[in-house]
Short mmCIF file of C-alpha atoms in Angstrom, two decimals:
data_model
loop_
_atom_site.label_atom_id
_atom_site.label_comp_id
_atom_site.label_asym_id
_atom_site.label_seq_id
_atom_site.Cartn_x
_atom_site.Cartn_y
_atom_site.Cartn_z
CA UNK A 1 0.00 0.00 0.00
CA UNK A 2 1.06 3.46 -0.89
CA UNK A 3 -0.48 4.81 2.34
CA UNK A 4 2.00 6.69 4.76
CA UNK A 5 3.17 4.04 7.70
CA UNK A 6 0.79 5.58 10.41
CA UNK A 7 -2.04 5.79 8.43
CA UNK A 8 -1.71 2.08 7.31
CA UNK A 9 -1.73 1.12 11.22
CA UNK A 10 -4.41 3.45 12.69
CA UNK A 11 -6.84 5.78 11.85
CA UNK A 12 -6.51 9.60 11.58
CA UNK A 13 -9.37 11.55 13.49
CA UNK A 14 -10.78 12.99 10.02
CA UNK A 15 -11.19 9.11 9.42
CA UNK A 16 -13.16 8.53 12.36
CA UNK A 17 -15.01 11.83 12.22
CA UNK A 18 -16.09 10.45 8.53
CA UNK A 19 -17.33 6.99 10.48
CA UNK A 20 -19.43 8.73 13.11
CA UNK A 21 -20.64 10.59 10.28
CA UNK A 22 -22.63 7.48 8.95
CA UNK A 23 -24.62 7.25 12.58
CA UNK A 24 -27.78 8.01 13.46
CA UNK A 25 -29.28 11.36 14.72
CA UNK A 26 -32.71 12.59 15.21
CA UNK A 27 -33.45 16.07 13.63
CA UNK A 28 -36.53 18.07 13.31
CA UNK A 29 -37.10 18.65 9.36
CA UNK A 30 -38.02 22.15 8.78
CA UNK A 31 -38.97 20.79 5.41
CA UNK A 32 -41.57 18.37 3.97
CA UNK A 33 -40.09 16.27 1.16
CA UNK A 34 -43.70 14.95 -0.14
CA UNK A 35 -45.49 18.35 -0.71
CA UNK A 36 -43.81 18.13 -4.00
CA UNK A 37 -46.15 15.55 -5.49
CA UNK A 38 -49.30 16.91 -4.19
CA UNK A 39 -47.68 20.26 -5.76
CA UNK A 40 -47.21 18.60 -9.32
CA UNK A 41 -50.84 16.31 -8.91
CA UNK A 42 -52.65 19.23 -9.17
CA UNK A 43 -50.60 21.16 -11.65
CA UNK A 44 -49.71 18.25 -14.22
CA UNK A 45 -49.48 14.93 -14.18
CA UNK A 46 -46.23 14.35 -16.61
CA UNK A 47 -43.91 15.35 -13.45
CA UNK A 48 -45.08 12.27 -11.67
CA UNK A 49 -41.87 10.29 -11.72
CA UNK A 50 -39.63 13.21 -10.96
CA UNK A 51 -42.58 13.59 -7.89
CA UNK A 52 -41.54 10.35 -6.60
CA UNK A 53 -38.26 11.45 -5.63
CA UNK A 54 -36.22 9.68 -2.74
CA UNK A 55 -33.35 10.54 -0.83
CA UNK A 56 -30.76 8.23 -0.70
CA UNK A 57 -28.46 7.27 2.69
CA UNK A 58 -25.16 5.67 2.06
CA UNK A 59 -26.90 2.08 3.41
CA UNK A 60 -29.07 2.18 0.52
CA UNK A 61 -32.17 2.71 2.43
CA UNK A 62 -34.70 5.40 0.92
CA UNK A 63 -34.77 8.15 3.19
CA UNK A 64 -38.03 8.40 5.22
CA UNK A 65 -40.59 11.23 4.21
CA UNK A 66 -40.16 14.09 6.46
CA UNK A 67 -42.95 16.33 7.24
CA UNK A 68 -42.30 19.74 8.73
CA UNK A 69 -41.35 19.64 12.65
CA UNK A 70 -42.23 15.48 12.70
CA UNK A 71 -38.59 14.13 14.04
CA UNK A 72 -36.88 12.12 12.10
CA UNK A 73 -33.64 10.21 12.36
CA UNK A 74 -30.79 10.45 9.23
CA UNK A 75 -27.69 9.67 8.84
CA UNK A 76 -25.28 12.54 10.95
CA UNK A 77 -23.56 13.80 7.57
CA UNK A 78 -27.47 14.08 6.10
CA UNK A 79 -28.45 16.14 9.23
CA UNK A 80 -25.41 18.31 9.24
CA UNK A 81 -26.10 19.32 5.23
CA UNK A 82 -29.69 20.36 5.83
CA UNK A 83 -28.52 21.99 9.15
CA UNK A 84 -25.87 24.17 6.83
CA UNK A 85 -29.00 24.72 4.40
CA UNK A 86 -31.31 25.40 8.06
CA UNK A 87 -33.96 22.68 6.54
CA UNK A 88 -33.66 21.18 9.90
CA UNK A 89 -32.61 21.32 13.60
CA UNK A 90 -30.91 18.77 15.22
CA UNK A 91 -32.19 17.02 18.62
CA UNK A 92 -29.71 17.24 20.50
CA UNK A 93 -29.40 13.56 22.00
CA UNK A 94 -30.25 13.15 25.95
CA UNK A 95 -26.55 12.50 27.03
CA UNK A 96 -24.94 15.73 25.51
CA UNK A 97 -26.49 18.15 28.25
CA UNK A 98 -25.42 19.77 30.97
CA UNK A 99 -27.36 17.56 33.35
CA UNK A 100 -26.57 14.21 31.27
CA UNK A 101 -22.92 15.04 31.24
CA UNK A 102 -23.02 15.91 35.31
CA UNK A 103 -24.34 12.36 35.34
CA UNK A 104 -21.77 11.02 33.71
CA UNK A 105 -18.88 13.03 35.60
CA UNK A 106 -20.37 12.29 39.03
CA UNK A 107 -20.05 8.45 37.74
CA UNK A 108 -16.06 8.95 36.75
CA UNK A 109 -15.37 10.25 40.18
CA UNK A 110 -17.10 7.96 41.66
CA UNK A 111 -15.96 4.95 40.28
CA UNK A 112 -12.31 5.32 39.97
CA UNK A 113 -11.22 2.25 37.87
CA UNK A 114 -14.66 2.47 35.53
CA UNK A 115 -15.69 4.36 32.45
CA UNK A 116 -19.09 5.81 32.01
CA UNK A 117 -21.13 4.66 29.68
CA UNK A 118 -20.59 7.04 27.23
CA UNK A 119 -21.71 6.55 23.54
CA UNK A 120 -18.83 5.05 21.36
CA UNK A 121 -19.02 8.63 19.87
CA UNK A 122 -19.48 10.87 22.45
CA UNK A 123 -15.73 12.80 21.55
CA UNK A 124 -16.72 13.24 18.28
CA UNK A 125 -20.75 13.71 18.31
CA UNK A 126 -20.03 16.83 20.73
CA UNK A 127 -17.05 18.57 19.04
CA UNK A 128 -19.48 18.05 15.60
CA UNK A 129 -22.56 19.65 17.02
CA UNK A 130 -20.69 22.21 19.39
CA UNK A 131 -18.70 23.36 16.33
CA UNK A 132 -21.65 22.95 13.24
CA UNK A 133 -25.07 22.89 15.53
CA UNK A 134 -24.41 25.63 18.31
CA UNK A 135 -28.10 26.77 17.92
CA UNK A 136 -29.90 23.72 18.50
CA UNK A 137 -28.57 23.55 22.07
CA UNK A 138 -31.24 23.99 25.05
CA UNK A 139 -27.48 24.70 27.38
CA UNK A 140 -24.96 27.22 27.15
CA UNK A 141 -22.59 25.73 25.37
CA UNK A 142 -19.60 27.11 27.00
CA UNK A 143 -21.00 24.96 29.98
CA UNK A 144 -21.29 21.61 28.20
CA UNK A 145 -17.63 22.20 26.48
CA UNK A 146 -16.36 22.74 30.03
CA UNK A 147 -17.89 19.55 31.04
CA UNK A 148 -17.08 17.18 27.97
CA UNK A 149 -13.33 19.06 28.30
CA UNK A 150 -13.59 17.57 32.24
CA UNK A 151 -14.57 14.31 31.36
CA UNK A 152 -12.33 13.89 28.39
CA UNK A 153 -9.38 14.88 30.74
CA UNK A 154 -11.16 13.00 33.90
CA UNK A 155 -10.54 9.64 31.17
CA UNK A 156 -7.71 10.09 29.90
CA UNK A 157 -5.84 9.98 33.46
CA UNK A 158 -7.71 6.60 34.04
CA UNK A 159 -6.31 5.30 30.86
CA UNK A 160 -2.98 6.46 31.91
CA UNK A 161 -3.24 5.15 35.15
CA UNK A 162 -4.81 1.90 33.56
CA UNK A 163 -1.45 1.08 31.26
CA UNK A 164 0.40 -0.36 34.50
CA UNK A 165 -1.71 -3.24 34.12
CA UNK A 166 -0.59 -3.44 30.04
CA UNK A 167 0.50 -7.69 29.79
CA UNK A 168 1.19 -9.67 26.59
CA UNK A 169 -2.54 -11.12 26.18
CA UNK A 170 -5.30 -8.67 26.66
CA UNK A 171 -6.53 -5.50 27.58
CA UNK A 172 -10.28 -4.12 28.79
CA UNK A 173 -11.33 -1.26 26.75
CA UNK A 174 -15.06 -0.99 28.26
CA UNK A 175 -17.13 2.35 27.76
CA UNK A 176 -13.83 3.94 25.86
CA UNK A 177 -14.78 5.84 23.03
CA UNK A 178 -13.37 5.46 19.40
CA UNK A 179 -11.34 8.77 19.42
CA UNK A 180 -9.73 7.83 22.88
CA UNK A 181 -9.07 4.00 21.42
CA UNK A 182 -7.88 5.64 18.46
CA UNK A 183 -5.19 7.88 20.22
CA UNK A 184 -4.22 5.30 22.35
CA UNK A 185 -3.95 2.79 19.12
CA UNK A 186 -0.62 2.78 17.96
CA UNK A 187 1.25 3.08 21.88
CA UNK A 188 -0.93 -0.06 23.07
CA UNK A 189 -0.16 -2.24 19.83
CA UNK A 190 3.18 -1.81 19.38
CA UNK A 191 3.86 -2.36 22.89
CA UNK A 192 1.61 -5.53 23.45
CA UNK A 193 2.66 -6.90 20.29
CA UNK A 194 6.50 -6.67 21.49
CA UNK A 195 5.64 -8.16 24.80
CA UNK A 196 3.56 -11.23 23.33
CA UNK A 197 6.93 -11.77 21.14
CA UNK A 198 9.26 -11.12 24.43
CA UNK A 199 6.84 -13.55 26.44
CA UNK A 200 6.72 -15.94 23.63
CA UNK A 201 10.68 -16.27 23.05
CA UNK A 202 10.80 -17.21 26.32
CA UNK A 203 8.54 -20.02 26.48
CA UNK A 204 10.01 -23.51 25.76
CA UNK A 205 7.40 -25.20 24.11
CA UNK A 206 7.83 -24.05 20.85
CA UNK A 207 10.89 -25.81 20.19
CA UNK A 208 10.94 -28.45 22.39
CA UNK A 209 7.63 -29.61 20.84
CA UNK A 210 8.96 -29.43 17.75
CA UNK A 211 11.98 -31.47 18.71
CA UNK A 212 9.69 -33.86 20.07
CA UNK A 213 7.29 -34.51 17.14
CA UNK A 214 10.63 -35.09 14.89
CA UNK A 215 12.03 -37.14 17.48
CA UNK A 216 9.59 -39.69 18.94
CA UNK A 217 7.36 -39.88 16.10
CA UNK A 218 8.18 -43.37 15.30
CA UNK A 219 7.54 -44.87 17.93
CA UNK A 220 4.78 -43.27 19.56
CA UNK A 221 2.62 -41.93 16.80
CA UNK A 222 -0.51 -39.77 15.98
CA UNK A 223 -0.61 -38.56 19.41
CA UNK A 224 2.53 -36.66 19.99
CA UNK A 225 1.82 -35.44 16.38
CA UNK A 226 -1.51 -33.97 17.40
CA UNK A 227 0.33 -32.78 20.10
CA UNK A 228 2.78 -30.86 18.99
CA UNK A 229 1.00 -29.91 16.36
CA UNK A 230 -1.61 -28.04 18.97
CA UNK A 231 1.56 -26.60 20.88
CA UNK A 232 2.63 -24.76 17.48
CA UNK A 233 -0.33 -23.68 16.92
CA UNK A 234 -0.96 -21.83 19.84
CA UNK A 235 2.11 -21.01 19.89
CA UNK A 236 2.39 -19.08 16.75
CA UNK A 237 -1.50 -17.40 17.10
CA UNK A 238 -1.08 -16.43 21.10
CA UNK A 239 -4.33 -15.68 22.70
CA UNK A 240 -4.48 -11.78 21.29
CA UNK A 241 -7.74 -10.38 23.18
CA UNK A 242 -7.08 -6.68 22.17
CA UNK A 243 -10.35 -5.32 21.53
CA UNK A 244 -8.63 -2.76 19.13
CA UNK B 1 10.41 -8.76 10.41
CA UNK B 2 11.27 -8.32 7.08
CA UNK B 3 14.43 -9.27 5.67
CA UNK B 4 15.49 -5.48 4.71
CA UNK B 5 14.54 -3.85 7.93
CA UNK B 6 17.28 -2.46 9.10
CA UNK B 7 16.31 -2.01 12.85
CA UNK B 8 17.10 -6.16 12.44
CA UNK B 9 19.98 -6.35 10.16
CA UNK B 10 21.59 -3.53 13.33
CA UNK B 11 20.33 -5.67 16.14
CA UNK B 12 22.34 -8.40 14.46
CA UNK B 13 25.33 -6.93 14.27
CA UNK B 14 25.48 -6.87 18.29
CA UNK B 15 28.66 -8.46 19.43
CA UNK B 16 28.56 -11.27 21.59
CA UNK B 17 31.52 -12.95 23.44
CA UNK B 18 32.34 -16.15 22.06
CA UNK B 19 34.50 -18.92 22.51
CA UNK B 20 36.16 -21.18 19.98
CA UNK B 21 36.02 -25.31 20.75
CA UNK B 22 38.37 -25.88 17.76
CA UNK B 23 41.14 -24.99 16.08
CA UNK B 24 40.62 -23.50 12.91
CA UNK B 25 43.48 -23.02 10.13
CA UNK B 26 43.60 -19.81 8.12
CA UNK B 27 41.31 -17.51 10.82
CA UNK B 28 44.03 -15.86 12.82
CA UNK B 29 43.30 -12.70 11.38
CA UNK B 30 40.00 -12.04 13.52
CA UNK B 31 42.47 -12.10 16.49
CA UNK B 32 44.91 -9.91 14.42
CA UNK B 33 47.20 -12.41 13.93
CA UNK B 34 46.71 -13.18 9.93
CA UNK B 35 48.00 -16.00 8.53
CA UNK B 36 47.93 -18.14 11.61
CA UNK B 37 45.29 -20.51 12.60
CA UNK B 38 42.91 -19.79 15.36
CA UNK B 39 42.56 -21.52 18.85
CA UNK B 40 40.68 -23.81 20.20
CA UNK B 41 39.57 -21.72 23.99
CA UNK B 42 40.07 -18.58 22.16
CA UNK B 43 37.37 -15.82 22.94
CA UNK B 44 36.65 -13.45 20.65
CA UNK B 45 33.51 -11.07 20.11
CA UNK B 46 31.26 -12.27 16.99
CA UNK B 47 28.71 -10.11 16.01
CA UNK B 48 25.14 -12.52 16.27
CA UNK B 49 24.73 -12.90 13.04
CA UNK B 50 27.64 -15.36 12.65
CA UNK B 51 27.68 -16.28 16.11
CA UNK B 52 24.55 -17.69 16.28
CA UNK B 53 24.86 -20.22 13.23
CA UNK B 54 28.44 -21.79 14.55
CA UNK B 55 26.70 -21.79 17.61
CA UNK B 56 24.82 -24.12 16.59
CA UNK B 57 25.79 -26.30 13.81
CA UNK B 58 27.62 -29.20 14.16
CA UNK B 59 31.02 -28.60 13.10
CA UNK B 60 31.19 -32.44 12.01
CA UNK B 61 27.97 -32.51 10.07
CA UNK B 62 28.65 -29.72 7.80
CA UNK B 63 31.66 -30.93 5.73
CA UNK B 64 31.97 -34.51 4.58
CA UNK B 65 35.38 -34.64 3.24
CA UNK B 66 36.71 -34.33 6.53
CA UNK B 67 38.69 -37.37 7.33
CA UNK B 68 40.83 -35.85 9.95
CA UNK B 69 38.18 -35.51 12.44
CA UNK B 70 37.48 -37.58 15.04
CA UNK B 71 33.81 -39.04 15.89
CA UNK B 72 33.88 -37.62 19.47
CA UNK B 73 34.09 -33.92 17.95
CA UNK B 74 31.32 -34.83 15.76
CA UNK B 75 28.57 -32.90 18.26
CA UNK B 76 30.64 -30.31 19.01
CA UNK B 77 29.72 -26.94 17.41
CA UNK B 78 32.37 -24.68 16.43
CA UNK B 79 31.77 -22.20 19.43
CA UNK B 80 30.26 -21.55 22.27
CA UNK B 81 28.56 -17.99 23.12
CA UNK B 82 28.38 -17.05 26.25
CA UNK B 83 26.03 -13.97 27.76
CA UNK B 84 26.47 -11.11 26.18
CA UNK B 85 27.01 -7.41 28.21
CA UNK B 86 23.74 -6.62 27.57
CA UNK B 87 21.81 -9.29 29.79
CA UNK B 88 24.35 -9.81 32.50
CA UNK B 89 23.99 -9.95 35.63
CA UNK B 90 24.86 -6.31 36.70
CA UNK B 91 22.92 -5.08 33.30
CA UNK B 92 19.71 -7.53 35.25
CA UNK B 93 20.29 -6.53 38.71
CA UNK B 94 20.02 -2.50 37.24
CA UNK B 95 16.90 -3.37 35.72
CA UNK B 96 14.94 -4.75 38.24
CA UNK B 97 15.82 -1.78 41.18
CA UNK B 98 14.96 1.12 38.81
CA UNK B 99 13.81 -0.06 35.18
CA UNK B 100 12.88 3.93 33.90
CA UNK B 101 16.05 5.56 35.08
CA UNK B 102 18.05 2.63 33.10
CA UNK B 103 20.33 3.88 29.90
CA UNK B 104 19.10 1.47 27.41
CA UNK B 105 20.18 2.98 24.70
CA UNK B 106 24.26 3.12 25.89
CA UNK B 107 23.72 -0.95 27.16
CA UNK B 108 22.74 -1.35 23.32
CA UNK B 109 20.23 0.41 21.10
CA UNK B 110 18.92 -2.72 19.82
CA UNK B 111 18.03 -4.34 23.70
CA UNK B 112 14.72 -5.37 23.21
CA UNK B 113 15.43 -6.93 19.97
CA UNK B 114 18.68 -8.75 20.84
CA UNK B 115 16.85 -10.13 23.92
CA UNK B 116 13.81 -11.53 21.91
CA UNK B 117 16.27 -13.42 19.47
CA UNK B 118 18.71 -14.39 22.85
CA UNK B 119 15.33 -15.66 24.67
CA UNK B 120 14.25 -17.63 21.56
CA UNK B 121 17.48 -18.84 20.96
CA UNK B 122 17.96 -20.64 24.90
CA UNK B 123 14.11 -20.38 26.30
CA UNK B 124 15.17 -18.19 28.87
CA UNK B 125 12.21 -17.26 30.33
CA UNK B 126 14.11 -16.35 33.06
CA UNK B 127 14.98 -12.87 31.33
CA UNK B 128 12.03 -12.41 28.67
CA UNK B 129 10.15 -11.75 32.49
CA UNK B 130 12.76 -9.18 33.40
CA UNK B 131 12.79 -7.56 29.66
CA UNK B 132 8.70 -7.88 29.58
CA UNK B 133 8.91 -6.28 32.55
CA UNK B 134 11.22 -3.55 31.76
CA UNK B 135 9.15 -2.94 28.67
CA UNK B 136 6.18 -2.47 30.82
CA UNK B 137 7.47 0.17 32.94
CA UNK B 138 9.29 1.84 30.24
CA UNK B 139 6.54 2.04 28.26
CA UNK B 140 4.34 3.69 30.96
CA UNK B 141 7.24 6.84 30.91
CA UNK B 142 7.26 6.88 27.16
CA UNK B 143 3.43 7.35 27.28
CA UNK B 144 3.79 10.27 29.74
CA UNK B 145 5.82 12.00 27.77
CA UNK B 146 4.26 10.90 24.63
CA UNK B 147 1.26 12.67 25.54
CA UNK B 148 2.41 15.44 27.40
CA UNK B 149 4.07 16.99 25.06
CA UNK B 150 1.65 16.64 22.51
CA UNK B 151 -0.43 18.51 25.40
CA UNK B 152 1.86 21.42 26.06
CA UNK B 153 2.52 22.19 22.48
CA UNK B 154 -1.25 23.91 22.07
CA UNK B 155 -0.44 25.86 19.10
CA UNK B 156 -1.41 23.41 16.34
CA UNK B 157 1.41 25.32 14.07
CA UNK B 158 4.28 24.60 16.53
CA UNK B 159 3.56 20.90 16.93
CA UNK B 160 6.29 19.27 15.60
CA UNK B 161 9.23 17.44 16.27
CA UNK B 162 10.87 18.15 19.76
CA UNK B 163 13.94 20.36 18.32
CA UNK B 164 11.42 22.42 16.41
CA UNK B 165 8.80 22.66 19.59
CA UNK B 166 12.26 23.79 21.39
CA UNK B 167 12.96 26.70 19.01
CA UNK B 168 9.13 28.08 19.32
CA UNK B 169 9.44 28.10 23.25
CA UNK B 170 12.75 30.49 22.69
CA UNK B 171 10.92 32.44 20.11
CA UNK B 172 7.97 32.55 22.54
CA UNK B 173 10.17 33.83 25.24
CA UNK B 174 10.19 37.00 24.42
CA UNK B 175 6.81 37.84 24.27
CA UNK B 176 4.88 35.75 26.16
CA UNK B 177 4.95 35.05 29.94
CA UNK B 178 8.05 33.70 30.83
CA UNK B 179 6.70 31.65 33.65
CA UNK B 180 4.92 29.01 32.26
CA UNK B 181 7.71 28.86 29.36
CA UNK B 182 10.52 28.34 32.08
CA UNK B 183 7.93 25.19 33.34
CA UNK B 184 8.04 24.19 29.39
CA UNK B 185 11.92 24.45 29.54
CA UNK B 186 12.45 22.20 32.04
CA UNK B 187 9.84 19.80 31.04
CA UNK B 188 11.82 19.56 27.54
CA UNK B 189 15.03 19.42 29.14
CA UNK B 190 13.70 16.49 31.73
CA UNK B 191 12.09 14.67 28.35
CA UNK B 192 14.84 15.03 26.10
CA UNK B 193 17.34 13.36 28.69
CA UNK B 194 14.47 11.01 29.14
CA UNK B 195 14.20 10.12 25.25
CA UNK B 196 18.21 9.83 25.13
CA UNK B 197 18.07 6.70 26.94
CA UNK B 198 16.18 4.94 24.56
CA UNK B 199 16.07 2.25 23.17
CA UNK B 200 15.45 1.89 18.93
CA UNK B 201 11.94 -0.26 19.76
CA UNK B 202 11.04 2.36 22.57
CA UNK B 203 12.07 5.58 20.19
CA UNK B 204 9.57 4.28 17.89
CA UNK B 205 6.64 3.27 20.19
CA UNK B 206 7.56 7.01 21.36
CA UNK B 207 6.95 8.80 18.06
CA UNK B 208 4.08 6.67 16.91
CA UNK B 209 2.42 7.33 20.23
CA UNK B 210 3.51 11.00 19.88
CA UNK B 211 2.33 11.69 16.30
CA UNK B 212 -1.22 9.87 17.40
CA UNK B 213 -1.77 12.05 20.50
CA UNK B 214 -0.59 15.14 18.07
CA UNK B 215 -3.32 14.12 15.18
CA UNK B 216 -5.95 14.10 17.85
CA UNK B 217 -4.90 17.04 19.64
CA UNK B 218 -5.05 18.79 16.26
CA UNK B 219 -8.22 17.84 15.01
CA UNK B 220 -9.99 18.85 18.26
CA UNK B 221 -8.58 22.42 18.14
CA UNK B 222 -9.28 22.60 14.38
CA UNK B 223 -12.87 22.06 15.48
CA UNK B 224 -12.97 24.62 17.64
#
């Protein structure tokens, strides 16, 4: 691939913004996409298929109808263009205000080795609306960038804190959003991949086994094979529970 | 690994104490001594590479035509390597009292790599604990400063490498307050004697992690 070496290994944040992108959000249309074709029934009747018009999302789904101040959910990236155009206003989803987020903090400090239950998006969601939705916020957002600031940083020193326990086999990402996994990407593969090849270097079996299964295959047989033959399997594919 | 990376092709060029079991015409001249044949019980440093194959082969197996040899030498590789600088005792002892404040990168700037090849060579799990260990708490400091200075450095323009990020704080100096610039200063000097002890592996792991932090840092202030 012609990709630069740290793009091929993680993504960038424009990447993920562009993921969240394809989620769902509810929005209040300020537009009603079927008044067209009661429009063109009454004036002519040669406009009909050009009446029939649907939206398309990326999934291939026909966009439903959306009548004037009915809410509706689209795809972010939809909302966000008819924001820009105002044919709509965002809802602003229940955990991105001032007393969801208080929630949410009071949870961090209370629980010192647990995440909130955050959505997977909650980084990205808030820095997309704060920045591209301002006006469709019931809170001042000064207040709920304070607060998603608070958290972010509240996280981020459990996730440092959480790297002591870093070991060759797994790691527990619960609750951690994709921008934080994202960050954290490259640091927590390189090193756990290193110490699953430091850890397996030093284990015997990999060798011995295979000494073994040259060895005493003669005279003992199928079993040893299947033996040893387990051994280098799970010795080449070690038990790699990254949830990354 | 792949054959051309060079990171390897360094790591084996690590010397490593050896000892010859034979005598060997026409070698003298790795002891200086061309022309003359080498010892057996000589010791001489061989980088890994080399040392690792005569290490291992049988010195009887791998040439047929010799009649001069006796069946009892027939097991006998050609030498023996013993433990190499970098995982002796003292080198082990330093890394278990204090693994962060350890000088990797003077005991040899390919450690982490030379041990996985010396553990896979003997099984020694014996010191893939103390290097998985080391890794582990090394790793931790690299993270800290990984992401602190990707922190400090809040102009997204003067995010760069940690000479350039340097040359910003002097410019900034002169203008701007001089007392959180002095607490810069001192965090760069404390970092940069920090990141001289690396090792290759951990100088890597410290500018992917670095560049990642940076990229996020910068997309969040470009929203803003």
């Amino acid at each position: 691939m012609s990709l630069p070496a740290l793009l091929q290994e993680t993504f960038s944040p424009e990447e993920v913004q562009f993921i969240v992108e394809n989620q769902k959000i509810k929005i209040f249309p300020r537009i009603t996409t079927n008044k067209r074709r009661n429009l063109s029934d009454s004036n002519n009747e040669g406009n009909d298929d050009m009446s029939r018009w649907k939206m398309l999302t990326m999934d291939g789904r026909a966009l439903e109808t959306m009548i004037v101040m009915k809410s509706t959910e689209v795809t972010l990236w939809l909302a966000l263009l008819l924001k820009q155009q105002s044919k709509c206003n965002i809802i602003i989803p229940e955990w991105l205000t001032v007393r969801g987020l208080e929630l949410m903090l009071q949870y961090e400090k209370r629980n010192v080795d647990r995440f909130s239950a955050l959505p997977w998006d909650w980084l990205v969601v808030s820095e997309i609306l704060f920045k591209q939705a301002a006006d469709d916020f019931n809170d001042p957002i000064h207040e709920l960038r304070n607060r998603i600031q608070d958290l972010k940083e509240i996280r981020q020193m459990k996730v440092l804190q959480g790297l002591k326990y870093l070991n060759e086999s797994h790691l527990q990402l619960d609750n951690l959003g994709i921008l934080e996994i994202n960050e954290l990407r490259p640091f927590i593969v390189t090193v756990m991949d290193k110490l699953r090849l430091i850890h397996a270097s030093g284990q015997p079996d990999e060798e011995e086994s295979d000494e073994y299964g040259e060895g005493n295959a003669d005279d003992v047989g199928m079993g040893t094979m299947l033996n040893s033959d387990t051994n280098m399997s799970s010795s080449s594919v070690p038990p790699n529970g990254t949830m990354l | 690994m792949g054959y051309y990376d060079i990171d390897d092709m360094l790591t084996e060029g690590s010397e490593i104490p050896c000892k010859f079991l034979h005598d060997i015409p026409g070698l003298g001249y790795l002891e200086n001594n061309p022309g003359k044949p080498i010892k057996a019980n000589a010791k001489l440093m061989l980088p890994y590479w080399l040392a690792h194959i005569l290490a291992v082969v049988d010195s009887g197996s791998i040439d047929d035509n010799s009649e001069n040899r006796m069946d009892d030498e027939r097991s006998v590789p050609f030498i023996e390597m013993s433990t190499p600088e970098s995982f002796s005792q003292k080198v082990t002892n330093a890394i278990k009292t204090d693994p962060v404040s350890l000088d990797l990168h003077s005991i040899n700037p390919h450690f982490y790599e030379l041990a996985l090849k010396w553990c896979g060579l003997y099984s020694d799990k014996n010191l893939s604990e103390i290097v998985s260990h080391l890794l582990i708490q090394r790793a931790q400091e690299i993270n800290n400063f990984a992401f602190s200075t990707a922190i400090q450095n809040k102009n997204i323009n003067s995010i760069g490498s940690i000479t350039s990020s340097n040359n910003i704080n002097d410019n900034k100096n002169s203008n701007d307050n001089s007392n959180s610039n002095n607490n810069n200063n001192t965090h760069l000097l404390a970092s940069s004697s920090f990141l001289m002890t690396l090792d290759e592996l951990e100088k890597q792991v410290y500018k992917k992690s670095h560049e990642s932090y940076k990229d996020s840092k910068r997309w969040m202030y470009q929203n803003k």
